[in-house]
Amino acid sequence: MNQFDAIRSMLYACLLGAAGAVCAADSAPTPSLPGQWNATMQTGAGSYALELTVKQDAQGALAASIESVDQAPGQAIPVSRVALDQDKLTLDIQALGAVYEGRFDAQHDTWAGSWRQGRVLPLTWLRGALPPLPNVAGIDGDWRATLNRNGTELRLILHVSTSRRGTTAKLDSPDMGLAGMDVTDLRRDGERVHLRVPMADVVFDGKLFDDATSLSGRWRRQGMPDATVRFARPAAPAATAVPAPTAAPVRPQTPQAPFAYRAEPVRFANAQSNLTLAGTLSVPQGSGPFPGVVLISGSGPQDRDETLFGHKTFAVLADHLTRHGIAVLRFDDRGVGESGGRFDGAGNADFAADVRAAVDFLRIQPGIDTHAVGLIGHSQGGIVGPLAAANNPHVAFLVLLAAPATSLAEVLLAQRRLSGVMQGQSGAALAGNEAALSVLFAASAKAPDRAAARAQLTTLMTPALLRTMGLSEAQKPAIVDELSDDWLRDVLRYDAPTALGALHIPLLALNGSLDRQVPADANLDAIRRASAHNADVTTLQLEGLNHLFQHATSGAIAEYAQISETFAPSALGAISDWIGARFAH
C-alpha cells in the first residue's frame, strides 16, 4: 500500500467517490438506452460495482435506478432525472447529490464520461448486467480480527456477502480510516480459505474452526514477517433470499406529514454572489419567539435534507428540533435542487456567504428570536460554520457535528503513519515520508491558483522525493493532479485553531466514538484547545456512533447504507437539550 492510495481513500470517503472530465465524441444517432448497464467505480481504497437499470414507458419517458452492488446490494437508488440528447447522457441522482454525464461510444457500445459527487472520477457504463462471480459457500458475514504490527493492535473487519451476482468481499481497517478495500481470489477448499488484498499487498491463508465461526491463518506480505490472524464471526446465519432490485432501504426516522409544526418551502437571496437559494423553514406551533438554527451540510453537493445512502439526515434533525421548540432553516447547496448558482468551483468562503444569507433571512421571519439564531454544521459544514460565524453579531451559537478541527494535512499524515505501521516500516522511513508529504501539502496550499500549484508540485517531486515516498515516476502526473485540486487546496488552507479562537459564542461539539472520518479523541481535544478562551464550550463523545451519528458496529463507510437508523436519539437529544438550556423561552 502506498500513501497515495491512503490519501485518495481519505479524500473520497463517501458512497461512490466522485467524477473526472467528460469524454468527447463525434455526434452520432441516438443510441438505445433502455435495459441494463454495469460499471466499476475505482477509488483509492478499491472498486465498487454498479448496475444501472433504465426503463422506457409507452410514451417514451425514461426512468432509471442505480444499485451499488458491493455496498448496498438489493437497494435500488432512484435516478431523479434521465436526459438523453442524441449521444449525450445525463443522470441526476439527487439521493446521492451526484450527477453522471457521458457520451456514447458506438464502437465499444459504452457510455464514457464522469461521475461528479463533490469530487470527480471517470466512469464508463458497459451494456448488460454485471458478470457473475463464483459462489463461496458458508462464510457470509462480518469477520473481525486484530493484527499486531510493531506492538500496535489494528482492527480488521472482513465483509463477505453472497448475492444474485455471487460472493464478494471487502476489508475495513477502522484504525487506519480505511473501508471497502478490494478482496480478490476468495476461495474455499473444504475448511481452507484463501484471499488477497491487493491494496495492502497481503495474502491470507487460513482454516475454519468451531462450525465455521472462527478463521485462523497466516497474514503474509512480502518483505515483512508473517503474522497469525484469527478472524471470528457470529454463528452462521440462515440463508436468506436476495432482496428484490426495487427494495427500498428501511428508514423509520424519516419524517412523514402531517407535521406537528409549520413547514414551508422558502427562497432567499445571497446578494454577494447574486444567486437565489431554496430550502425549507420549519417553525414550532405558537407565537414564539423561538430560537432558530441554520443547518450546514457536509462535503459534496447536498440537498436540503443532506440525503445520503437513503438517509435524510437533516430532515430527521430538523423534525426533532422543531418538535422541541427550535425553528430550523435547511437549504439546497448552491447548484443543487432548486438553488441557483454552481457548486463546482465554490470554496468554503462561498459556502459561508450562503450561510450568512440564510441567517439574515431566518432572523426576519415571524416568531423568530433574533438574539437566538445559531448554526449547526456537519462534517465540512463544521468548517463553513465557524467562518460564517466569525465577526457576525447575528450568530448566537454554534453546534459542530463531526467537524474537523485539526488540519487535513495532519489527518492524512496520521493515516499514513498508521499505514506505515501496518506495513512494518521503520520509524526513520515514516519520518522521511511524512516530511515529504508535509512539504507537498504546504506548497499546494500556499500556491495562488491551481496552475501554480501544479508547477510547484511538479518541481518538488524529484526522483529522490518519489523514492522516499515509495512512488514511481509513472505515478507522478496523477499525484500532482490530485494534490493540486482546488477543493483539497481550500481545505488544506483552513486554520481551525484560528477560526475557533475567534469565536466567543456558546459552542457544542459532538463526535461519535466510531467516527472513522473525523476521529473523536484527537478532534474534540483540538476543539477544546482552540476554544480555551471561550467560557461556554461543551464537547461530547457519543459512544458507538459513526460519522453520520448512527449506532454502528465498526464505523466503516460501508455500514452507512446498511443501518436503518438515520440519527441516534441520544445525539438528537444532546443538541436540543443544549440549545434549549441556553435559549428556550
XYZ file of C-alpha atoms in Angstrom:
585
model
C 0.000 0.000 0.000
C 1.483 3.380 -0.919
C 0.433 6.599 0.756
C -1.210 7.985 -2.352
C -3.814 5.214 -2.056
C -4.266 6.234 1.561
C -4.668 9.904 0.610
C -7.283 9.066 -2.004
C -9.212 6.795 0.344
C -9.346 9.609 2.903
C -10.402 12.263 0.410
C -13.052 10.074 -1.193
C -14.738 8.875 1.998
C -18.234 8.729 0.520
C -20.512 6.141 -1.112
C -19.179 6.253 -4.643
C -16.402 8.874 -4.700
C -16.800 11.468 -7.453
C -16.030 12.090 -11.156
C -13.426 13.309 -13.982
C -13.602 15.070 -17.334
C -16.332 14.089 -19.723
C -15.055 12.261 -22.770
C -15.976 13.922 -26.026
C -17.182 12.095 -29.088
C -18.453 12.986 -32.511
C -22.216 13.405 -32.752
C -23.976 10.161 -33.592
C -27.542 8.823 -33.858
C -29.303 8.458 -30.509
C -28.350 5.022 -29.137
C -30.704 2.560 -27.466
C -30.620 3.262 -23.716
C -33.290 1.069 -22.042
C -32.002 -2.094 -20.401
C -29.203 -2.919 -18.004
C -25.737 -1.357 -17.832
C -22.835 -2.023 -15.490
C -19.775 -0.071 -14.385
C -16.889 -0.233 -11.937
C -16.089 2.841 -9.861
C -12.390 2.960 -8.981
C -11.491 4.772 -5.736
C -8.362 4.898 -3.652
C -9.490 2.085 -1.350
C -10.805 -0.198 -4.072
C -13.535 -0.667 -6.635
C -17.325 -0.591 -6.424
C -19.563 -2.449 -8.854
C -22.615 -0.526 -10.084
C -25.667 -1.547 -12.082
C -27.878 0.894 -13.965
C -31.384 -0.174 -14.947
C -33.201 2.027 -17.486
C -36.867 1.637 -18.440
C -38.969 3.424 -21.066
C -42.774 3.699 -20.937
C -45.227 3.719 -23.831
C -44.937 7.497 -24.161
C -41.140 7.280 -24.435
C -40.378 8.674 -20.951
C -37.207 7.289 -19.379
C -36.782 6.197 -15.749
C -33.757 4.612 -14.095
C -32.259 3.337 -10.857
C -28.711 2.557 -9.733
C -27.575 -0.207 -7.419
C -24.220 -0.217 -5.623
C -23.875 -3.989 -5.657
C -20.901 -4.142 -3.286
C -22.084 -1.598 -0.722
C -25.869 -1.877 -0.699
C -26.992 -4.985 -2.630
C -30.675 -5.012 -3.437
C -31.139 -1.306 -2.707
C -32.222 0.500 -5.848
C -31.308 4.207 -5.728
C -33.698 6.205 -7.921
C -32.308 8.426 -10.661
C -34.139 11.751 -10.358
C -33.662 12.752 -13.995
C -32.623 10.869 -17.123
C -31.757 13.125 -20.066
C -30.742 11.711 -23.435
C -29.742 14.212 -26.136
C -28.563 12.259 -29.187
C -25.305 10.715 -27.931
C -25.124 12.610 -24.612
C -26.480 11.051 -21.404
C -27.123 12.874 -18.122
C -28.168 11.124 -14.914
C -29.114 13.263 -11.901
C -29.117 11.185 -8.679
C -30.384 13.613 -6.044
C -30.398 10.956 -3.299
C -26.602 10.913 -3.540
C -26.033 14.517 -4.600
C -24.420 13.091 -7.743
C -24.537 13.720 -11.495
C -23.250 11.496 -14.282
C -22.509 12.898 -17.758
C -21.195 10.839 -20.631
C -21.218 10.284 -24.374
C -21.968 7.142 -26.291
C -19.047 5.249 -27.809
C -20.683 3.349 -30.666
C -17.540 1.345 -31.437
C -17.461 -0.191 -27.953
C -21.196 0.113 -27.133
C -20.430 2.042 -23.932
C -21.152 5.366 -22.234
C -17.848 7.044 -21.345
C -17.930 10.026 -19.015
C -17.717 11.265 -15.445
C -19.381 10.829 -12.080
C -19.491 14.100 -10.155
C -20.219 13.970 -6.429
C -18.201 16.796 -4.936
C -15.054 15.225 -6.402
C -14.633 13.774 -9.891
C -13.904 10.258 -11.161
C -14.207 8.760 -14.658
C -16.943 6.161 -15.146
C -17.835 4.023 -18.157
C -21.107 2.081 -18.442
C -20.980 -1.251 -20.290
C -24.121 -2.771 -21.767
C -25.607 -5.669 -19.822
C -25.690 -6.886 -16.242
C -22.562 -7.333 -14.179
C -20.759 -10.586 -14.932
C -21.393 -13.303 -12.328
C -18.872 -14.162 -9.630
C -18.150 -17.582 -8.108
C -20.242 -18.596 -5.103
C -18.176 -19.317 -1.988
C -20.464 -21.188 0.386
C -20.714 -20.953 4.146
C -18.593 -17.900 5.010
C -21.003 -14.963 4.608
C -20.912 -12.434 7.415
C -18.695 -9.880 9.139
C -15.415 -11.388 10.361
C -13.399 -9.457 12.953
C -9.731 -9.789 13.835
C -6.784 -7.857 15.264
C -3.442 -7.528 13.504
C -0.373 -6.821 15.631
C 2.273 -4.707 13.919
C 5.199 -3.223 15.863
C 3.256 -3.595 19.115
C 0.208 -1.759 17.712
C -3.157 -3.527 17.554
C -5.018 -2.779 14.311
C -8.592 -3.964 13.925
C -9.653 -5.706 10.722
C -13.190 -6.385 9.513
C -13.738 -8.750 6.594
C -17.187 -8.413 4.981
C -18.307 -11.421 2.926
C -21.699 -11.494 1.218
C -23.350 -13.639 -1.426
C -25.955 -12.082 -3.689
C -27.541 -12.881 -7.024
C -24.201 -11.960 -8.627
C -22.088 -14.303 -6.487
C -19.788 -13.857 -3.483
C -17.940 -10.596 -2.890
C -15.670 -9.485 -0.055
C -14.281 -6.191 1.246
C -11.858 -5.413 4.067
C -12.034 -2.496 6.521
C -9.220 -1.239 8.726
C -11.091 1.105 11.132
C -7.980 2.247 12.983
C -6.481 3.412 9.672
C -9.705 5.047 8.478
C -9.870 2.666 5.502
C -13.048 0.971 4.331
C -14.057 -1.096 1.327
C -10.633 -2.393 0.274
C -10.993 -4.949 -2.514
C -10.605 -8.613 -1.589
C -9.766 -10.859 -4.547
C -9.044 -14.532 -5.193
C -11.506 -15.536 -2.472
C -11.959 -19.302 -2.466
C -12.749 -22.151 -0.116
C -11.498 -25.725 -0.331
C -13.085 -27.703 2.477
C -12.036 -25.911 5.661
C -9.267 -23.962 3.906
C -9.875 -20.321 2.874
C -7.634 -18.166 0.669
C -7.866 -14.462 -0.184
C -5.813 -11.455 -1.330
C -5.985 -7.746 -0.504
C -4.229 -6.048 -3.452
C -4.187 -2.553 -1.935
C -2.234 -3.802 1.080
C -0.248 -6.386 -0.932
C -1.499 -9.022 1.509
C -2.220 -12.748 1.101
C -4.130 -14.662 3.756
C -4.435 -18.458 4.039
C -6.489 -19.796 6.903
C -8.555 -22.674 8.249
C -12.124 -22.676 9.558
C -12.821 -23.897 13.091
C -15.758 -24.108 15.507
C -18.508 -24.726 12.963
C -17.118 -22.033 10.652
C -17.330 -19.263 13.248
C -13.536 -18.951 13.546
C -10.955 -18.492 10.772
C -7.268 -18.616 11.726
C -4.251 -18.407 9.478
C -1.176 -16.567 8.202
C -1.264 -12.922 7.133
C 1.597 -12.527 4.655
C 3.177 -9.524 2.998
C 6.421 -9.731 1.056
C 9.401 -8.293 2.930
C 7.678 -8.498 6.329
C 7.400 -11.213 8.949
C 4.248 -13.304 8.744
C 1.581 -12.682 11.352
C -1.063 -15.000 12.781
C -4.545 -13.525 12.386
C -7.675 -15.029 13.909
C -10.994 -13.869 12.471
C -14.276 -14.585 14.247
C -17.936 -14.091 13.342
C -21.310 -14.883 14.940
C -22.865 -18.262 14.248
C -23.601 -18.681 10.549
C -26.957 -17.064 9.694
C -29.687 -18.959 7.949
C -29.827 -18.471 4.201
C -31.940 -15.500 3.197
C -33.431 -14.514 -0.081
C -31.686 -11.810 -2.066
C -33.720 -8.577 -1.854
C -35.571 -7.555 -4.970
C -33.750 -4.881 -7.020
C -36.541 -2.405 -6.279
C -36.443 -2.912 -2.496
C -36.185 0.433 -0.702
C -33.985 0.767 2.398
C -35.873 0.953 5.687
C -35.535 4.433 7.183
C -38.065 4.579 10.050
C -36.992 8.019 11.289
C -37.734 9.867 8.032
C -40.463 12.404 8.949
C -43.876 11.895 7.395
C -46.635 14.509 7.070
C -48.795 15.728 8.680
C -46.317 17.531 10.930
C -46.947 18.958 14.384
C -45.442 22.249 13.244
C -45.410 24.612 10.276
C -43.087 23.572 7.400
C -42.952 25.567 4.184
C -40.675 25.961 1.149
C -38.760 29.248 1.075
C -36.348 31.146 -1.153
C -33.804 33.760 -0.153
C -31.077 35.734 -1.895
C -27.336 35.779 -1.459
C -26.759 39.260 -2.817
C -22.980 38.895 -2.519
C -22.965 36.038 -5.050
C -26.055 37.183 -6.946
C -27.897 33.896 -6.568
C -31.099 32.584 -5.001
C -31.103 29.664 -2.602
C -34.071 27.413 -1.872
C -34.907 25.467 1.253
C -37.447 24.508 3.908
C -38.345 26.534 7.006
C -39.789 24.636 9.973
C -41.347 26.677 12.803
C -42.927 25.307 16.023
C -46.610 25.829 16.765
C -47.374 29.002 18.694
C -46.393 32.629 18.540
C -42.823 32.329 19.820
C -40.367 33.870 19.824
C -38.379 30.717 19.100
C -34.638 30.146 18.841
C -33.612 29.224 15.301
C -30.835 27.339 13.553
C -29.421 27.146 10.040
C -28.192 23.675 9.059
C -24.921 23.422 7.071
C -24.279 20.233 5.094
C -21.066 18.259 4.683
C -18.767 17.948 1.686
C -20.065 17.446 -1.815
C -23.247 18.820 -3.394
C -26.027 18.185 -0.860
C -29.750 18.787 -0.915
C -31.605 20.444 1.977
C -32.145 17.060 3.692
C -28.451 16.071 3.386
C -29.720 12.922 1.662
C -27.133 10.141 1.607
C -27.487 6.350 1.396
C -31.255 6.787 1.527
C -30.955 8.654 4.824
C -32.381 12.179 5.139
C -30.156 13.288 7.995
C -31.173 16.950 8.078
C -34.886 16.163 7.675
C -34.678 13.992 10.802
C -32.661 16.616 12.692
C -34.997 19.456 11.657
C -38.065 17.440 12.660
C -36.642 16.718 16.113
C -35.527 20.290 16.776
C -38.790 21.847 15.618
C -40.799 19.466 17.813
C -38.628 20.704 20.708
C -39.339 24.395 20.143
C -36.496 25.344 17.787
C -37.104 26.766 14.296
C -34.948 25.310 11.518
C -33.874 26.554 8.086
C -32.244 23.953 5.840
C -31.444 24.622 2.185
C -30.120 23.055 -1.007
C -26.447 23.768 -1.645
C -25.798 26.211 -4.486
C -26.245 24.410 -7.806
C -28.265 21.606 -6.167
C -32.014 21.011 -6.255
C -33.872 24.332 -6.511
C -30.918 26.560 -5.554
C -29.192 28.688 -8.166
C -25.501 29.057 -8.902
C -22.861 26.366 -9.441
C -21.393 24.033 -6.865
C -18.264 23.341 -8.892
C -15.568 25.884 -8.195
C -17.137 27.152 -4.969
C -14.995 27.185 -1.824
C -15.547 27.443 1.909
C -15.752 31.262 1.722
C -18.559 30.993 -0.860
C -20.478 28.497 1.262
C -20.009 30.725 4.318
C -21.558 33.610 2.375
C -24.564 31.398 1.592
C -24.924 30.595 5.297
C -24.753 34.269 6.300
C -27.541 34.990 3.810
C -29.575 32.182 5.384
C -29.057 33.669 8.856
C -30.192 37.100 7.666
C -33.316 35.548 6.144
C -34.172 33.465 9.220
C -33.836 36.423 11.602
C -36.585 38.414 9.862
C -39.159 35.608 9.863
C -42.201 35.971 12.162
C -41.842 34.224 15.504
C -38.030 34.036 15.473
C -35.963 35.324 18.408
C -33.426 37.484 16.612
C -30.999 37.124 19.522
C -31.061 33.307 19.448
C -30.179 32.292 15.885
C -27.307 29.841 15.537
C -25.637 27.368 13.193
C -25.316 23.579 13.108
C -22.602 22.289 10.767
C -21.972 18.633 9.934
C -18.543 17.410 8.787
C -17.227 20.008 6.305
C -20.217 22.111 7.358
C -18.295 22.415 10.618
C -15.576 24.200 8.685
C -18.040 26.538 6.986
C -19.876 27.269 10.277
C -17.002 28.975 12.116
C -16.201 31.008 9.006
C -19.826 32.175 8.737
C -19.973 32.983 12.461
C -16.721 34.984 12.526
C -17.338 38.685 13.228
C -21.059 38.096 12.715
C -23.083 39.593 15.591
C -26.212 37.868 14.302
C -24.931 34.343 15.088
C -25.671 33.494 18.731
C -24.281 29.945 18.981
C -22.584 27.161 17.032
C -23.012 23.374 17.046
C -20.294 21.262 15.395
C -21.220 17.702 14.358
C -18.135 15.615 13.493
C -16.446 18.810 12.347
C -12.690 18.594 11.621
C -10.723 20.786 13.990
C -7.261 19.538 13.041
C -5.840 20.329 9.624
C -6.491 17.860 6.809
C -2.729 17.622 6.403
C -2.461 16.340 9.988
C -5.259 13.821 9.374
C -3.625 12.487 6.221
C -0.215 12.271 7.859
C -1.690 10.390 10.814
C -3.363 7.985 8.424
C -0.114 7.467 6.541
C 1.633 6.778 9.846
C -0.876 4.012 10.666
C -0.479 2.609 7.182
C 3.286 2.532 7.586
C 2.982 0.764 10.928
C 0.791 -1.875 9.298
C 3.441 -2.370 6.632
C 6.168 -2.664 9.255
C 8.093 0.398 8.077
C 10.832 1.761 10.270
C 10.485 4.968 12.240
C 13.093 6.612 10.009
C 11.172 5.693 6.851
C 7.917 7.016 8.290
C 9.562 10.282 9.356
C 11.054 10.811 5.892
C 7.740 10.070 4.220
C 5.817 12.477 6.432
C 8.393 15.205 5.871
C 7.989 14.848 2.108
C 4.202 14.931 2.282
C 4.263 17.956 4.585
C 6.318 19.879 2.007
C 3.884 18.949 -0.779
C 0.785 19.834 1.242
C 2.267 23.198 2.220
C 3.257 24.033 -1.360
C -0.183 23.196 -2.699
C -1.963 25.214 -0.022
C 0.242 28.302 -0.471
C 0.042 28.437 -4.282
C -2.189 31.290 -5.548
C -4.027 29.069 -8.032
C -4.152 25.518 -9.350
C -1.754 26.156 -12.234
C 0.861 27.493 -9.846
C 0.270 24.555 -7.501
C 0.786 22.071 -10.329
C 4.020 23.756 -11.399
C 5.354 23.873 -7.842
C 4.449 20.247 -7.121
C 5.973 19.065 -10.399
C 9.245 20.751 -9.456
C 9.252 19.446 -5.898
C 8.510 15.843 -6.835
C 12.046 14.935 -7.835
C 13.122 11.316 -8.427
C 14.684 11.326 -4.962
C 11.474 12.509 -3.282
C 9.424 9.942 -5.204
C 11.760 7.203 -3.977
C 11.351 8.470 -0.418
C 7.583 8.197 -0.793
C 7.752 4.772 -2.420
C 6.287 6.051 -5.688
C 7.261 5.638 -9.310
C 7.782 8.305 -11.967
C 4.719 6.972 -13.788
C 2.530 7.840 -10.785
C 3.745 11.434 -10.618
C 1.231 13.115 -13.001
C -1.784 11.621 -11.206
C -0.453 12.615 -7.791
C 0.298 16.166 -8.937
C -3.255 16.386 -10.285
C -4.768 15.183 -7.003
C -2.646 17.359 -4.714
C -3.322 20.495 -6.777
C -7.105 20.009 -6.723
C -8.917 23.253 -5.804
C -11.119 21.540 -3.205
C -8.132 19.972 -1.462
C -6.198 23.228 -1.512
C -9.139 25.092 0.002
C -9.475 22.575 2.837
C -5.719 22.474 3.456
C -5.740 26.248 3.935
C -8.417 26.085 6.643
C -6.908 27.098 10.002
C -9.213 25.549 12.613
C -7.465 26.946 15.729
C -7.655 30.486 14.369
C -11.277 30.123 13.208
C -12.447 28.657 16.519
C -10.243 31.009 18.513
C -12.063 33.991 17.010
C -15.430 32.860 18.405
C -16.857 33.989 21.742
C -20.300 32.401 21.459
C -21.645 29.207 23.086
C -20.195 26.147 21.332
C -21.276 22.498 21.349
C -19.114 19.877 19.612
C -20.215 16.252 19.153
C -18.290 13.270 17.782
C -19.112 9.580 17.648
C -16.573 7.181 19.141
C -16.751 5.098 15.923
C -16.238 8.032 13.555
C -13.584 6.826 11.073
C -13.574 10.034 9.033
C -13.038 12.542 11.851
C -11.530 10.603 14.800
C -13.218 11.718 18.014
C -10.409 11.850 20.581
C -7.957 13.989 18.609
C -10.699 16.161 17.156
C -12.504 17.036 20.389
C -9.189 17.656 22.098
C -8.239 20.100 19.322
C -11.576 21.912 19.721
C -11.054 22.250 23.475
C -7.554 23.676 22.975
C -8.655 26.133 20.282
C -11.636 27.285 22.385
C -9.866 27.524 25.746
C -10.680 31.252 25.897
C -14.424 30.591 25.472
C -16.467 30.472 28.680
C -19.226 28.250 27.220
C -17.837 25.224 25.376
C -19.253 21.688 25.611
C -17.597 18.695 23.925
C -19.234 15.259 23.923
C -18.002 11.927 22.601
C -21.035 9.701 21.989
C -20.273 6.023 22.413
C -20.890 3.682 19.492
C -21.884 6.343 16.926
C -20.285 6.799 13.497
C -19.679 9.855 11.301
C -23.408 10.120 10.484
C -24.314 9.710 14.187
C -25.786 6.262 13.676
C -25.284 3.389 16.119
C -22.657 1.343 14.269
C -20.568 -1.786 14.596
C -17.270 -0.729 13.046
C -17.872 2.827 11.869
C -16.893 1.834 8.323
C -18.447 3.775 5.468
C -19.837 0.554 4.029
C -22.155 0.312 7.058
C -23.925 3.632 6.454
C -26.422 2.252 3.944
C -26.971 -0.959 5.904
C -28.059 0.784 9.125
C -31.760 1.621 9.344
C -31.234 4.319 11.981
C -30.632 7.760 10.466
C -29.719 9.804 13.570
C -29.271 8.373 17.058
C -31.839 9.751 19.549
C -29.035 10.328 22.067
C -27.333 12.731 19.649
C -30.587 14.470 18.747
C -31.392 14.922 22.415
C -27.944 16.279 23.225
C -28.368 19.006 20.598
C -31.903 20.096 21.524
C -31.196 19.973 25.278
C -28.078 22.111 24.896
C -29.841 24.760 22.787
C -32.935 24.694 25.000
C -30.906 25.214 28.177
C -29.486 28.454 26.774
C -32.137 29.950 24.517
C -35.582 28.403 25.147
C -38.372 30.691 26.360
